[in-house]
Amino acid sequence: MAESFIDTAIRAARAAGALLRENFGTELSVDAMHDHDIKLELDVRSQELITQILLEAHPEHALFGEEGVTGDQDSAYQWIVDPIDGTVNYFYSIPHFCVSIGLQHQGQRILGVVYDPMLDELFQAQRGQGALRNGVPIHVSRRSLGDAVITIGFSKDKASIDAGLEHYRQIAYSVRKTRVFGSAALALAYIASGRLDAYIEEQISIWDIAAGWLLIEEAGGMVEVRDSPVKPGTQAIIASNGVVDLAAVSRA
Ligand code: LIP
């Protein structure tokens, strides 16, 4: 009997997480160093490992990741993979990064797994079956704006940084605290588990958010994704516990 999609995704996330843990803090090979971003050779190795596990178990599937596209692109099933979300954190030995694996069927999100190998926290969701952290059900918080801890992403270009700064200026006085963590996928997982209450970023890629998007939906929160106003071909995201209305505040 074929392995279930969720079991394959968890196996792949844990295997890639072990690779990242083993190499954490070591000398890393840099593929590209940008003003506000870094690409590592380990990003590629992690995605190769994830791809091998997913497509060996499900050879008829497609895979779309930060490091490339593999498999049958006509398949109804498409894996969306970020092999290291929080690559800059990883390079600076900041232990806040994860592996993010989502699965779509005919364009609908049906599965999401986000794995933090440093805390050994595995967040998972399947459509209609709720969200879990290490096997225990999770739910978004019920905090309102004034009690909220929110996170803002600034991405990697001047336009996205300017947009993030404007959001910070508009929001910071209205919430308990504003944080910048550097991993979109963990920000979404933290909202799903009630640690954070909202997240906004004006330039993000689908591989950063595909898995965490479903986590929040299955944990009772809300996610709005639209085309990025600052960089064509990327997305803008507002995610929340469904109580905090960041869009209203940042329109103020
Ligand atoms: C990162 C995102 C983060 C964003 C960074 C970068 P990566 O993903 O998780 O939210 O602000 O610019 O895109 O590149 O580490 O996979």
PDB file of N, CA and C in Angstrom, residues 23-24 68 124 137 222 244:
ATOM      1  N   ASN A  23      24.534  20.325   9.988  1.00  0.00           N
ATOM      2  CA  ASN A  23      25.409  21.333   9.383  1.00  0.00           C
ATOM      3  C   ASN A  23      25.303  22.695  10.066  1.00  0.00           C
ATOM      4  N   PHE A  24      24.433  22.799  11.064  1.00  0.00           N
ATOM      5  CA  PHE A  24      24.237  24.095  11.723  1.00  0.00           C
ATOM      6  C   PHE A  24      25.506  24.533  12.449  1.00  0.00           C
ATOM      7  N   GLY A  68      14.121  24.989  -7.465  1.00  0.00           N
ATOM      8  CA  GLY A  68      13.872  24.434  -8.800  1.00  0.00           C
ATOM      9  C   GLY A  68      12.614  23.588  -8.893  1.00  0.00           C
ATOM     10  N   GLN A 124       1.766  20.299  11.476  1.00  0.00           N
ATOM     11  CA  GLN A 124       1.173  19.658  10.320  1.00  0.00           C
ATOM     12  C   GLN A 124      -0.314  19.960  10.211  1.00  0.00           C
ATOM     13  N   PRO A 137      -3.321  18.884  18.966  1.00  0.00           N
ATOM     14  CA  PRO A 137      -4.088  19.913  18.253  1.00  0.00           C
ATOM     15  C   PRO A 137      -3.695  21.325  18.671  1.00  0.00           C
ATOM     16  N   MET A 222      -7.055  33.269   9.693  1.00  0.00           N
ATOM     17  CA  MET A 222      -7.367  33.799   8.357  1.00  0.00           C
ATOM     18  C   MET A 222      -6.079  34.153   7.622  1.00  0.00           C
ATOM     19  N   VAL A 244      -7.500  39.868  14.986  1.00  0.00           N
ATOM     20  CA  VAL A 244      -6.699  41.064  14.684  1.00  0.00           C
ATOM     21  C   VAL A 244      -6.876  41.416  13.204  1.00  0.00           C
TER      22      VAL A 244
END
